[in-house]
């Protein structure tokens, strides 16, 4: 009798841990993490990592995160180069100065 109760309790806790692990894996990534992984994977041409990153958040959230990352990167480079953000952005895209 105690053996079957112990097994039942063991199965309950095992399934609970599995559910918690699944929930935690879904909750561990925010849109900025997804954007950082997505952009770095694109730069490294790592399609597997790109495919994983796009599952972490909605397409809208990923788009916002990528946009925010681009803005922050351009601002950081502009400060580093002592240039305007517009000049840096055009330079990164291979466009002539405005």
Short mmCIF file of N, CA, C and O in Angstrom, two decimals:
data_model
loop_
_atom_site.label_atom_id
_atom_site.label_comp_id
_atom_site.label_asym_id
_atom_site.label_seq_id
_atom_site.Cartn_x
_atom_site.Cartn_y
_atom_site.Cartn_z
N UNK A 1 0.82 -1.19 0.00
CA UNK A 1 0.00 0.00 0.00
C UNK A 1 0.87 1.26 0.00
O UNK A 1 0.62 2.16 -0.78
N UNK A 2 1.86 1.31 0.88
CA UNK A 2 2.72 2.49 0.93
C UNK A 2 3.57 2.61 -0.33
O UNK A 2 3.85 3.71 -0.77
N UNK A 3 3.90 1.46 -0.90
CA UNK A 3 4.70 1.46 -2.13
C UNK A 3 3.93 2.12 -3.27
O UNK A 3 4.48 2.94 -4.01
N UNK A 4 2.65 1.79 -3.44
CA UNK A 4 1.87 2.39 -4.52
C UNK A 4 1.65 3.88 -4.28
O UNK A 4 1.67 4.69 -5.21
N UNK A 5 1.47 4.27 -3.03
CA UNK A 5 1.33 5.70 -2.70
C UNK A 5 2.63 6.44 -3.00
O UNK A 5 2.62 7.54 -3.57
N UNK A 6 3.76 5.83 -2.67
CA UNK A 6 5.06 6.45 -2.93
C UNK A 6 5.27 6.63 -4.43
O UNK A 6 5.73 7.68 -4.89
N UNK A 7 4.91 5.61 -5.23
CA UNK A 7 5.05 5.70 -6.68
C UNK A 7 4.15 6.79 -7.26
O UNK A 7 4.56 7.55 -8.13
N UNK A 8 2.93 6.87 -6.75
CA UNK A 8 2.00 7.89 -7.23
C UNK A 8 2.53 9.28 -6.93
O UNK A 8 2.48 10.18 -7.78
N UNK A 9 3.02 9.46 -5.73
CA UNK A 9 3.58 10.77 -5.35
C UNK A 9 4.81 11.07 -6.19
O UNK A 9 5.01 12.20 -6.65
N UNK A 10 5.63 10.06 -6.42
CA UNK A 10 6.82 10.24 -7.26
C UNK A 10 6.45 10.67 -8.66
O UNK A 10 7.08 11.56 -9.24
N UNK A 11 5.44 10.02 -9.26
CA UNK A 11 5.00 10.39 -10.60
C UNK A 11 4.44 11.82 -10.63
O UNK A 11 4.69 12.57 -11.56
N UNK A 12 3.72 12.18 -9.57
CA UNK A 12 3.16 13.53 -9.49
C UNK A 12 4.28 14.57 -9.50
O UNK A 12 4.25 15.54 -10.26
N UNK A 13 5.29 14.38 -8.66
CA UNK A 13 6.38 15.35 -8.58
C UNK A 13 7.21 15.35 -9.86
O UNK A 13 7.67 16.40 -10.31
N UNK A 14 7.39 14.19 -10.47
CA UNK A 14 8.14 14.12 -11.73
C UNK A 14 7.40 14.90 -12.82
O UNK A 14 8.01 15.66 -13.57
N UNK A 15 6.08 14.74 -12.91
CA UNK A 15 5.33 15.47 -13.93
C UNK A 15 5.31 16.96 -13.61
O UNK A 15 5.34 17.79 -14.51
N UNK A 16 5.28 17.30 -12.35
CA UNK A 16 5.30 18.71 -11.95
C UNK A 16 6.62 19.36 -12.36
O UNK A 16 6.64 20.47 -12.87
N UNK A 17 7.72 18.64 -12.16
CA UNK A 17 9.03 19.17 -12.56
C UNK A 17 9.08 19.35 -14.06
O UNK A 17 9.60 20.34 -14.55
N UNK A 18 8.55 18.42 -14.82
CA UNK A 18 8.55 18.51 -16.28
C UNK A 18 7.74 19.72 -16.73
O UNK A 18 8.18 20.48 -17.60
N UNK A 19 6.58 19.93 -16.13
CA UNK A 19 5.75 21.08 -16.49
C UNK A 19 6.47 22.38 -16.14
O UNK A 19 6.46 23.33 -16.92
N UNK A 20 7.09 22.43 -14.96
CA UNK A 20 7.80 23.64 -14.57
C UNK A 20 8.98 23.91 -15.49
O UNK A 20 9.23 25.05 -15.86
N UNK A 21 9.70 22.87 -15.87
CA UNK A 21 10.83 23.05 -16.78
C UNK A 21 10.35 23.57 -18.12
O UNK A 21 10.95 24.48 -18.69
N UNK A 22 9.25 23.04 -18.62
CA UNK A 22 8.71 23.51 -19.89
C UNK A 22 8.28 24.96 -19.79
O UNK A 22 8.55 25.77 -20.68
N UNK A 23 7.62 25.32 -18.69
CA UNK A 23 7.19 26.71 -18.49
C UNK A 23 8.39 27.63 -18.37
O UNK A 23 8.41 28.71 -18.94
N UNK A 24 9.42 27.21 -17.63
CA UNK A 24 10.60 28.04 -17.45
C UNK A 24 11.32 28.26 -18.77
O UNK A 24 11.80 29.35 -19.04
N UNK A 25 11.41 27.23 -19.61
CA UNK A 25 12.10 27.39 -20.88
C UNK A 25 11.36 28.38 -21.78
O UNK A 25 11.97 29.07 -22.57
N UNK A 26 10.05 28.46 -21.65
CA UNK A 26 9.29 29.42 -22.44
C UNK A 26 9.41 30.82 -21.87
O UNK A 26 9.28 31.79 -22.59
N UNK A 27 9.64 30.94 -20.59
CA UNK A 27 9.68 32.25 -19.94
C UNK A 27 11.07 32.85 -19.86
O UNK A 27 11.21 34.00 -19.51
N UNK A 28 12.10 32.12 -20.17
CA UNK A 28 13.45 32.61 -19.92
C UNK A 28 13.92 33.63 -20.94
O UNK A 28 14.91 34.29 -20.71
N UNK A 29 13.25 33.75 -22.08
CA UNK A 29 13.73 34.65 -23.12
C UNK A 29 12.78 35.83 -23.27
O UNK A 29 11.59 35.66 -23.42
N UNK A 30 13.34 37.03 -23.24
CA UNK A 30 12.51 38.20 -23.50
C UNK A 30 12.82 38.72 -24.91
O UNK A 30 13.68 38.18 -25.61
N UNK A 31 12.14 39.75 -25.32
CA UNK A 31 12.29 40.22 -26.69
C UNK A 31 13.68 40.74 -26.98
O UNK A 31 14.16 40.60 -28.11
N UNK A 32 14.37 41.29 -25.99
CA UNK A 32 15.72 41.79 -26.23
C UNK A 32 16.72 40.65 -26.37
O UNK A 32 17.63 40.71 -27.20
N UNK A 33 16.53 39.59 -25.59
CA UNK A 33 17.38 38.41 -25.76
C UNK A 33 17.15 37.79 -27.14
O UNK A 33 18.11 37.42 -27.83
N UNK A 34 15.89 37.69 -27.53
CA UNK A 34 15.57 37.12 -28.84
C UNK A 34 16.18 37.96 -29.95
O UNK A 34 16.76 37.41 -30.90
N UNK A 35 16.09 39.27 -29.84
CA UNK A 35 16.64 40.16 -30.86
C UNK A 35 18.17 40.03 -30.93
O UNK A 35 18.74 39.97 -32.02
N UNK A 36 18.82 39.98 -29.78
CA UNK A 36 20.28 39.87 -29.76
C UNK A 36 20.74 38.56 -30.39
O UNK A 36 21.67 38.54 -31.20
N UNK A 37 20.07 37.47 -30.04
CA UNK A 37 20.42 36.17 -30.62
C UNK A 37 20.12 36.15 -32.11
O UNK A 37 20.93 35.68 -32.91
N UNK A 38 18.98 36.69 -32.49
CA UNK A 38 18.58 36.71 -33.90
C UNK A 38 19.59 37.48 -34.74
O UNK A 38 20.06 37.00 -35.77
N UNK A 39 19.94 38.69 -34.30
CA UNK A 39 20.87 39.52 -35.08
C UNK A 39 22.26 38.91 -35.12
O UNK A 39 22.89 38.86 -36.18
N UNK A 40 22.75 38.42 -33.99
CA UNK A 40 24.08 37.81 -34.01
C UNK A 40 24.09 36.54 -34.85
O UNK A 40 25.07 36.26 -35.54
N UNK A 41 23.02 35.78 -34.83
CA UNK A 41 22.93 34.57 -35.66
C UNK A 41 22.89 34.94 -37.15
O UNK A 41 23.51 34.26 -37.97
N UNK A 42 22.17 36.00 -37.48
CA UNK A 42 22.16 36.46 -38.87
C UNK A 42 23.57 36.87 -39.31
O UNK A 42 24.01 36.54 -40.41
N UNK A 43 24.28 37.59 -38.43
CA UNK A 43 25.64 38.03 -38.75
C UNK A 43 26.58 36.85 -38.92
O UNK A 43 27.49 36.88 -39.75
N UNK A 44 26.36 35.78 -38.14
CA UNK A 44 27.20 34.58 -38.22
C UNK A 44 26.69 33.58 -39.25
O UNK A 44 27.27 32.51 -39.42
N UNK A 45 25.58 33.89 -39.91
CA UNK A 45 24.93 33.00 -40.87
C UNK A 45 24.61 31.64 -40.24
O UNK A 45 24.87 30.59 -40.82
N UNK A 46 24.05 31.69 -39.04
CA UNK A 46 23.69 30.48 -38.28
C UNK A 46 22.18 30.30 -38.33
O UNK A 46 21.45 30.79 -37.45
N UNK A 47 21.70 29.61 -39.34
CA UNK A 47 20.26 29.47 -39.55
C UNK A 47 19.57 28.74 -38.40
O UNK A 47 18.43 29.04 -38.05
N UNK A 48 20.24 27.76 -37.81
CA UNK A 48 19.63 27.03 -36.68
C UNK A 48 19.34 27.97 -35.52
O UNK A 48 18.27 27.91 -34.91
N UNK A 49 20.28 28.85 -35.22
CA UNK A 49 20.08 29.80 -34.11
C UNK A 49 19.02 30.83 -34.47
O UNK A 49 18.23 31.23 -33.62
N UNK A 50 18.97 31.25 -35.72
CA UNK A 50 17.91 32.17 -36.18
C UNK A 50 16.55 31.51 -35.97
O UNK A 50 15.62 32.12 -35.43
N UNK A 51 16.44 30.26 -36.42
CA UNK A 51 15.18 29.54 -36.29
C UNK A 51 14.75 29.39 -34.83
O UNK A 51 13.56 29.47 -34.51
N UNK A 52 15.71 29.20 -33.94
CA UNK A 52 15.38 29.09 -32.52
C UNK A 52 14.92 30.42 -31.95
O UNK A 52 13.92 30.51 -31.25
N UNK A 53 15.64 31.48 -32.27
CA UNK A 53 15.31 32.81 -31.73
C UNK A 53 13.91 33.26 -32.13
O UNK A 53 13.22 33.89 -31.32
N UNK A 54 13.48 32.94 -33.34
CA UNK A 54 12.17 33.41 -33.77
C UNK A 54 11.04 32.70 -33.04
O UNK A 54 9.90 33.16 -33.09
N UNK A 55 11.33 31.61 -32.35
CA UNK A 55 10.29 30.92 -31.59
C UNK A 55 10.15 31.47 -30.17
O UNK A 55 9.20 31.13 -29.48
N UNK A 56 11.07 32.29 -29.75
CA UNK A 56 11.07 32.77 -28.37
C UNK A 56 10.03 33.84 -28.10
O UNK A 56 9.55 33.98 -26.97
N UNK A 57 9.73 34.66 -29.09
CA UNK A 57 8.76 35.75 -28.91
C UNK A 57 7.92 35.89 -30.18
O UNK A 57 8.24 35.28 -31.20
N UNK A 58 6.90 36.69 -30.12
CA UNK A 58 6.05 36.90 -31.29
C UNK A 58 6.85 37.66 -32.37
O UNK A 58 7.81 38.37 -32.05
N UNK A 59 6.43 37.57 -33.62
CA UNK A 59 7.11 38.32 -34.69
C UNK A 59 7.12 39.82 -34.44
O UNK A 59 8.11 40.50 -34.73
N UNK A 60 6.03 40.34 -33.88
CA UNK A 60 5.96 41.77 -33.58
C UNK A 60 6.98 42.16 -32.51
O UNK A 60 7.65 43.19 -32.62
N UNK A 61 7.08 41.35 -31.48
CA UNK A 61 8.04 41.62 -30.40
C UNK A 61 9.47 41.53 -30.92
O UNK A 61 10.32 42.36 -30.58
N UNK A 62 9.73 40.53 -31.76
CA UNK A 62 11.08 40.39 -32.33
C UNK A 62 11.42 41.60 -33.19
O UNK A 62 12.52 42.14 -33.11
N UNK A 63 10.46 42.05 -33.98
CA UNK A 63 10.67 43.23 -34.82
C UNK A 63 10.99 44.46 -33.97
O UNK A 63 11.91 45.22 -34.28
N UNK A 64 10.24 44.63 -32.89
CA UNK A 64 10.51 45.75 -31.99
C UNK A 64 11.91 45.61 -31.38
O UNK A 64 12.66 46.59 -31.31
N UNK A 65 12.26 44.43 -30.94
CA UNK A 65 13.58 44.21 -30.33
C UNK A 65 14.71 44.46 -31.30
O UNK A 65 15.73 45.07 -30.94
N UNK A 66 14.55 44.01 -32.54
CA UNK A 66 15.57 44.24 -33.57
C UNK A 66 15.71 45.74 -33.84
O UNK A 66 16.82 46.26 -33.95
N UNK A 67 14.59 46.43 -33.92
CA UNK A 67 14.61 47.88 -34.14
C UNK A 67 15.31 48.60 -32.98
O UNK A 67 16.14 49.50 -33.20
N UNK A 68 14.99 48.21 -31.77
CA UNK A 68 15.62 48.82 -30.60
C UNK A 68 17.12 48.54 -30.58
O UNK A 68 17.92 49.42 -30.26
N UNK A 69 17.51 47.33 -30.92
CA UNK A 69 18.93 46.98 -30.98
C UNK A 69 19.64 47.81 -32.04
O UNK A 69 20.74 48.32 -31.80
N UNK A 70 19.01 47.98 -33.20
CA UNK A 70 19.61 48.79 -34.26
C UNK A 70 19.80 50.24 -33.80
O UNK A 70 20.86 50.82 -34.03
N UNK A 71 18.80 50.79 -33.16
CA UNK A 71 18.90 52.17 -32.66
C UNK A 71 20.05 52.32 -31.66
O UNK A 71 20.86 53.24 -31.76
N UNK A 72 20.11 51.39 -30.73
CA UNK A 72 21.16 51.46 -29.71
C UNK A 72 22.55 51.28 -30.32
O UNK A 72 23.51 51.94 -29.92
N UNK A 73 22.66 50.39 -31.31
CA UNK A 73 23.95 50.16 -31.96
C UNK A 73 24.40 51.39 -32.73
O UNK A 73 25.57 51.79 -32.67
N UNK A 74 23.48 52.00 -33.45
CA UNK A 74 23.82 53.20 -34.22
C UNK A 74 24.21 54.34 -33.29
O UNK A 74 25.20 55.05 -33.54
N UNK A 75 23.50 54.51 -32.20
CA UNK A 75 23.84 55.56 -31.23
C UNK A 75 25.22 55.31 -30.65
O UNK A 75 26.05 56.23 -30.54
N UNK A 76 25.51 54.08 -30.27
CA UNK A 76 26.83 53.74 -29.69
C UNK A 76 27.94 54.00 -30.70
O UNK A 76 28.99 54.58 -30.35
N UNK A 77 27.75 53.57 -31.94
CA UNK A 77 28.77 53.81 -32.97
C UNK A 77 28.94 55.30 -33.27
O UNK A 77 30.06 55.78 -33.49
N UNK A 78 27.83 56.03 -33.29
CA UNK A 78 27.90 57.46 -33.54
C UNK A 78 28.72 58.16 -32.46
O UNK A 78 29.56 59.02 -32.76
N UNK A 79 28.51 57.79 -31.21
CA UNK A 79 29.29 58.39 -30.12
C UNK A 79 30.76 58.01 -30.23
O UNK A 79 31.64 58.84 -30.02
N UNK A 80 30.99 56.74 -30.55
CA UNK A 80 32.37 56.26 -30.68
C UNK A 80 33.11 56.97 -31.82
O UNK A 80 34.28 57.31 -31.70
N UNK A 81 32.42 57.19 -32.92
CA UNK A 81 33.02 57.83 -34.09
C UNK A 81 32.92 59.34 -34.08
O UNK A 81 33.43 60.01 -34.97
N UNK A 82 32.20 59.88 -33.11
CA UNK A 82 31.94 61.32 -33.04
C UNK A 82 31.28 61.81 -34.33
O UNK A 82 31.68 62.81 -34.92
N UNK A 83 30.27 61.05 -34.77
CA UNK A 83 29.50 61.39 -35.96
C UNK A 83 28.02 61.38 -35.59
O UNK A 83 27.64 60.91 -34.52
N UNK A 84 27.19 61.85 -36.50
CA UNK A 84 25.75 61.83 -36.25
C UNK A 84 25.21 60.41 -36.47
O UNK A 84 25.79 59.64 -37.26
N UNK A 85 24.13 60.06 -35.78
CA UNK A 85 23.52 58.75 -36.01
C UNK A 85 23.13 58.54 -37.48
O UNK A 85 23.27 57.44 -38.01
N UNK A 86 22.65 59.60 -38.14
CA UNK A 86 22.27 59.48 -39.55
C UNK A 86 23.48 59.13 -40.41
O UNK A 86 23.39 58.25 -41.29
N UNK A 87 24.61 59.77 -40.17
CA UNK A 87 25.82 59.48 -40.93
C UNK A 87 26.26 58.04 -40.73
O UNK A 87 26.61 57.34 -41.69
N UNK A 88 26.21 57.57 -39.49
CA UNK A 88 26.61 56.20 -39.18
C UNK A 88 25.66 55.21 -39.84
O UNK A 88 26.09 54.23 -40.46
N UNK A 89 24.35 55.44 -39.71
CA UNK A 89 23.37 54.53 -40.29
C UNK A 89 23.55 54.44 -41.81
O UNK A 89 23.53 53.33 -42.37
N UNK A 90 23.72 55.56 -42.46
CA UNK A 90 23.91 55.54 -43.92
C UNK A 90 25.20 54.83 -44.29
O UNK A 90 25.24 54.07 -45.24
N UNK A 91 26.24 55.04 -43.51
CA UNK A 91 27.51 54.39 -43.76
C UNK A 91 27.38 52.86 -43.61
O UNK A 91 27.90 52.11 -44.45
N UNK A 92 26.71 52.41 -42.56
CA UNK A 92 26.52 50.97 -42.34
C UNK A 92 25.75 50.33 -43.48
O UNK A 92 25.97 49.15 -43.81
N UNK A 93 24.84 51.07 -44.07
CA UNK A 93 24.03 50.55 -45.17
C UNK A 93 24.67 50.77 -46.54
O UNK A 93 24.10 50.40 -47.56
N UNK A 94 25.85 51.40 -46.55
CA UNK A 94 26.54 51.63 -47.82
C UNK A 94 25.93 52.73 -48.66
O UNK A 94 26.06 52.76 -49.87
N UNK A 95 25.23 53.65 -47.99
CA UNK A 95 24.59 54.76 -48.68
C UNK A 95 25.49 55.99 -48.63
O UNK A 95 26.25 56.17 -47.68
N UNK A 96 25.39 56.87 -49.62
CA UNK A 96 26.21 58.10 -49.58
C UNK A 96 25.72 59.01 -48.45
O UNK A 96 24.57 58.95 -48.04
N UNK A 97 26.63 59.85 -47.98
CA UNK A 97 26.26 60.81 -46.93
C UNK A 97 25.19 61.74 -47.44
O UNK A 97 25.18 62.12 -48.61
N UNK A 98 24.29 62.12 -46.55
CA UNK A 98 23.19 63.00 -46.95
C UNK A 98 23.62 64.45 -46.91
O UNK A 98 24.42 64.89 -46.20
#
